[in-house]
Amino acid sequence: MKRTSTMKQFSLNSRSIMIFSLIVVAAISSIFFVFPETIKAQSEEKVFVTHTGGIVKTTGEIIDPLYVESTMEFDPMEYLRDFDYGKTSPLPDGTTLREYTIIAEDDKIMEVSPGVFYNVWTFNGSVPGPTIRATEGDTVRVNFINNGSKQHTMHFHGIHPAEMDGVFESVGAEGGRFTYEFVAGPAGVHPYHCHVMPLEEHIVHGLYGVFIVDPKEGRAPADEMVMVLNGLDTDFDTENNFYAANTIPFYYQHHPIQINTGELIRIYVVNMVEFDPINNFHLHGNLYKYYPTGTDLVPSFYTDMITLSQTERGIMEFEYQYPGKYLFHAHKVEFSEKGWIGIFLVSDDDSDSEQETPTGDTNEYGT
Ligand SMILES: [Cu+2]
């Protein structure tokens, strides 16, 4: 009796389970039929090749997982020695006009660390924007186009008329234009950045770059580089998650900067880190002459360590006597361990300087 009843019950249960399963399958199929893209987007694991050559798979657990059309690539090695002198033409008074076109956008996605995608706001498609370079006394004309979805401006540090300060004349979204024009000066290294409120938001998303004004008498020939010290708040909690020289954490550690013994190295360094009150720059196996803001031709310090507050900047000059690998990094160890660290690979032989020698994934800092 008991067995028959159990069998009957089992048969009933299995029939109900079967009917229930059919309903569930039919329901899921109909959802897929109605919303096929939704299902696909949620379940499909995307595969990415990162800038370090690694393979990353994601289903969207990280910020902006989709490697969309507007995803941008950035090569810190190319940025390092890339200077934009503008389009030059002579003016009637014998001075030089340098014209630049700068386009702001705020919809790009960038892989800032392997697998971490972040919405960057850019000048000419990169963070930092192009390094604008002129000589003291040149007329700088910047044709600014705002193709972003928010108002933006360009505010240059330096000497210029009030209406060229990029603060009170917000440039409208979706194609707004403004022409900034001023005489380049004083000689030195200056930042430029968007000055629309909330300022912190417009800066930390990446709307900044470097403006170099060369002295009329020039500087001694050197292997010149630009390093923008920046931080990335990828989870929007007003604390930086990553730090870097030129945006990509650890980049110059894995791709050492090749330089030569006995050659003058000149670095234009600008601190654009927000949220943290200070940053610093320590060089190994050497000391450098330091020119704060680059405005004086006589160095103020001979040191291996400078401390920089927001937008503080200067020029470092040094030569290596001995070949080998030398670290440079923030001596605020938290910053170096979160990406602000690099290596100079110093060679005795000029012919080696063309090749990059990645050091692999070893943490050279010894942690
Ligand atoms: Cu802005």
Coordinates of N, CA, C and O in Angstrom, one line a residue, residues 71-135:
T71 N 36.8 53.3 -27.3 CA 37.9 52.9 -26.4 C 39.2 53.5 -26.9 O 39.5 53.4 -28.1
M72 N 40.0 54.1 -26.1 CA 41.3 54.7 -26.6 C 42.5 54.0 -26.0 O 42.5 53.4 -25.0
E73 N 43.5 54.0 -26.8 CA 44.8 53.5 -26.4 C 45.7 54.6 -26.1 O 45.6 55.7 -26.7
F74 N 46.6 54.5 -25.2 CA 47.6 55.5 -24.9 C 48.9 54.9 -24.7 O 49.1 53.9 -24.0
D75 N 49.9 55.5 -25.4 CA 51.3 54.9 -25.3 C 52.2 55.9 -24.5 O 52.6 56.9 -25.0
P76 N 52.4 55.6 -23.2 CA 53.2 56.5 -22.4 C 54.6 56.8 -23.0 O 55.2 57.8 -22.7
M77 N 55.2 55.8 -23.7 CA 56.5 55.9 -24.3 C 56.5 57.0 -25.4 O 57.4 57.7 -25.5
E78 N 55.4 57.0 -26.2 CA 55.3 57.9 -27.2 C 55.0 59.3 -26.6 O 55.6 60.3 -27.1
Y79 N 54.2 59.4 -25.7 CA 53.8 60.7 -25.0 C 55.1 61.3 -24.4 O 55.2 62.6 -24.5
L80 N 56.0 60.5 -23.8 CA 57.1 61.0 -23.1 C 57.9 62.0 -23.8 O 58.3 63.0 -23.2
R81 N 58.2 61.8 -25.1 CA 59.1 62.7 -25.8 C 58.3 63.4 -27.0 O 58.9 63.8 -28.0
D82 N 57.0 63.6 -26.9 CA 56.2 64.1 -27.9 C 55.8 65.6 -27.6 O 55.1 65.9 -26.7
F83 N 56.3 66.5 -28.5 CA 56.1 67.9 -28.2 C 55.3 68.5 -29.4 O 55.7 68.3 -30.6
D84 N 54.3 69.3 -29.1 CA 53.5 69.9 -30.2 C 53.9 71.4 -30.3 O 53.5 72.2 -29.5
Y85 N 54.7 71.7 -31.4 CA 55.1 73.1 -31.6 C 54.1 73.9 -32.4 O 54.4 75.1 -32.6
G86 N 53.0 73.3 -32.8 CA 51.9 74.0 -33.5 C 52.3 74.3 -34.9 O 53.4 73.9 -35.4
K87 N 51.4 75.0 -35.6 CA 51.6 75.4 -36.9 C 52.1 76.8 -36.9 O 51.5 77.7 -36.4
T88 N 53.3 77.0 -37.4 CA 54.0 78.3 -37.2 C 53.8 79.2 -38.5 O 53.8 78.7 -39.6
S89 N 53.7 80.5 -38.2 CA 53.7 81.5 -39.3 C 54.3 82.8 -38.7 O 54.1 83.1 -37.5
P90 N 54.9 83.6 -39.6 CA 55.5 84.9 -39.1 C 54.4 85.9 -38.9 O 53.5 86.0 -39.8
L91 N 54.5 86.8 -37.9 CA 53.6 87.9 -37.8 C 54.3 89.2 -38.3 O 55.5 89.2 -38.4
P92 N 53.5 90.2 -38.6 CA 54.1 91.4 -39.2 C 55.2 92.0 -38.4 O 56.2 92.6 -38.9
D93 N 55.1 91.9 -37.1 CA 56.2 92.5 -36.2 C 57.4 91.6 -36.1 O 58.3 91.9 -35.3
G94 N 57.4 90.5 -36.9 CA 58.7 89.7 -36.9 C 58.6 88.6 -35.8 O 59.5 87.7 -35.8
T95 N 57.6 88.5 -35.0 CA 57.5 87.4 -34.0 C 56.8 86.2 -34.7 O 56.3 86.3 -35.8
T96 N 56.7 85.2 -33.9 CA 56.1 83.9 -34.5 C 54.7 83.6 -33.9 O 54.5 83.8 -32.7
L97 N 53.8 83.2 -34.8 CA 52.5 82.8 -34.3 C 52.5 81.2 -34.4 O 52.9 80.6 -35.3
R98 N 52.0 80.7 -33.3 CA 51.9 79.2 -33.2 C 50.4 78.8 -33.0 O 49.9 79.2 -32.0
E99 N 49.9 78.1 -33.9 CA 48.5 77.7 -33.8 C 48.3 76.3 -33.5 O 49.0 75.4 -34.1
Y100 N 47.4 76.0 -32.6 CA 47.1 74.6 -32.2 C 45.5 74.4 -32.2 O 44.8 75.4 -32.0
T101 N 45.1 73.2 -32.5 CA 43.7 72.9 -32.4 C 43.6 71.9 -31.3 O 44.2 70.8 -31.3
I102 N 42.8 72.2 -30.3 CA 42.6 71.2 -29.2 C 41.1 70.9 -29.1 O 40.2 71.8 -29.0
I103 N 40.8 69.6 -29.1 CA 39.4 69.2 -29.1 C 39.2 68.4 -27.7 O 39.9 67.5 -27.4
A104 N 38.2 68.9 -27.0 CA 37.8 68.2 -25.8 C 36.7 67.2 -26.0 O 35.8 67.4 -26.8
E105 N 36.8 66.0 -25.4 CA 35.8 65.0 -25.4 C 35.6 64.4 -24.0 O 36.6 64.4 -23.2
D106 N 34.5 63.8 -23.7 CA 34.3 63.2 -22.4 C 33.6 61.9 -22.4 O 33.0 61.5 -21.4
D107 N 33.7 61.2 -23.6 CA 33.0 59.9 -23.7 C 33.9 58.8 -23.9 O 33.5 57.6 -24.2
K108 N 35.2 59.0 -23.8 CA 36.1 57.9 -24.1 C 36.4 56.9 -23.0 O 36.3 57.3 -21.8
I109 N 36.6 55.7 -23.3 CA 36.9 54.7 -22.3 C 38.3 54.3 -22.5 O 38.8 54.0 -23.6
M110 N 39.1 54.2 -21.4 CA 40.5 53.8 -21.5 C 40.8 52.7 -20.5 O 40.4 52.7 -19.4
E111 N 41.6 51.8 -20.9 CA 42.1 50.7 -20.0 C 43.3 51.3 -19.2 O 44.4 51.4 -19.7
V112 N 43.0 51.7 -18.0 CA 44.0 52.4 -17.2 C 45.0 51.5 -16.5 O 46.1 51.8 -16.2
S113 N 44.5 50.2 -16.3 CA 45.3 49.2 -15.7 C 44.7 47.9 -16.3 O 43.5 47.9 -16.6
P114 N 45.4 46.8 -16.4 CA 44.9 45.7 -17.1 C 43.5 45.3 -16.5 O 43.3 45.0 -15.4
G115 N 42.5 45.4 -17.4 CA 41.1 45.0 -17.0 C 40.3 46.1 -16.3 O 39.2 45.9 -16.1
V116 N 40.9 47.2 -16.1 CA 40.2 48.3 -15.5 C 39.9 49.4 -16.5 O 40.9 50.0 -17.0
F117 N 38.7 49.6 -16.8 CA 38.3 50.5 -17.9 C 37.6 51.8 -17.2 O 36.8 51.6 -16.3
Y118 N 38.1 52.9 -17.6 CA 37.7 54.2 -16.9 C 37.3 55.2 -18.0 O 37.9 55.3 -19.0
N119 N 36.3 56.0 -17.6 CA 35.8 57.0 -18.5 C 36.7 58.2 -18.4 O 36.7 58.9 -17.4
V120 N 37.6 58.4 -19.4 CA 38.5 59.6 -19.4 C 37.9 60.7 -20.2 O 37.2 60.5 -21.2
W121 N 38.2 61.9 -19.7 CA 37.9 63.2 -20.4 C 39.2 63.7 -21.0 O 40.2 63.7 -20.3
T122 N 39.2 64.0 -22.3 CA 40.4 64.1 -23.0 C 40.6 65.5 -23.8 O 39.6 66.0 -24.3
F123 N 41.8 65.9 -23.9 CA 42.2 67.0 -24.8 C 42.9 66.3 -26.0 O 43.9 65.6 -25.7
N124 N 42.4 66.4 -27.2 CA 43.0 65.7 -28.4 C 43.1 64.2 -28.1 O 44.1 63.6 -28.6
G125 N 42.2 63.6 -27.4 CA 42.1 62.1 -27.3 C 43.1 61.4 -26.4 O 43.2 60.2 -26.5
S126 N 43.7 62.2 -25.5 CA 44.6 61.5 -24.6 C 44.7 62.2 -23.2 O 44.3 63.3 -23.1
V127 N 45.1 61.4 -22.2 CA 45.4 61.9 -20.9 C 46.8 61.6 -20.5 O 47.1 60.4 -20.5
P128 N 47.6 62.6 -20.3 CA 47.4 64.0 -20.5 C 47.2 64.4 -21.9 O 47.5 63.6 -22.8
G129 N 46.7 65.6 -22.1 CA 46.6 66.2 -23.5 C 48.0 66.4 -24.1 O 49.0 66.2 -23.4
P130 N 48.0 66.9 -25.3 CA 49.3 67.1 -26.0 C 50.2 68.1 -25.2 O 49.6 69.1 -24.6
T131 N 51.5 68.0 -25.3 CA 52.4 68.9 -24.7 C 52.6 70.1 -25.7 O 53.2 69.9 -26.7
I132 N 52.0 71.2 -25.3 CA 52.1 72.4 -26.2 C 53.4 73.1 -25.9 O 53.7 73.4 -24.7
R133 N 54.1 73.4 -26.9 CA 55.4 74.0 -26.7 C 55.6 75.3 -27.6 O 55.3 75.3 -28.8
A134 N 56.1 76.3 -27.0 CA 56.4 77.6 -27.7 C 57.6 78.2 -27.1 O 58.1 77.8 -26.1
T135 N 58.1 79.3 -27.7 CA 59.2 80.0 -27.2 C 58.7 81.3 -26.6 O 57.7 81.9 -27.2

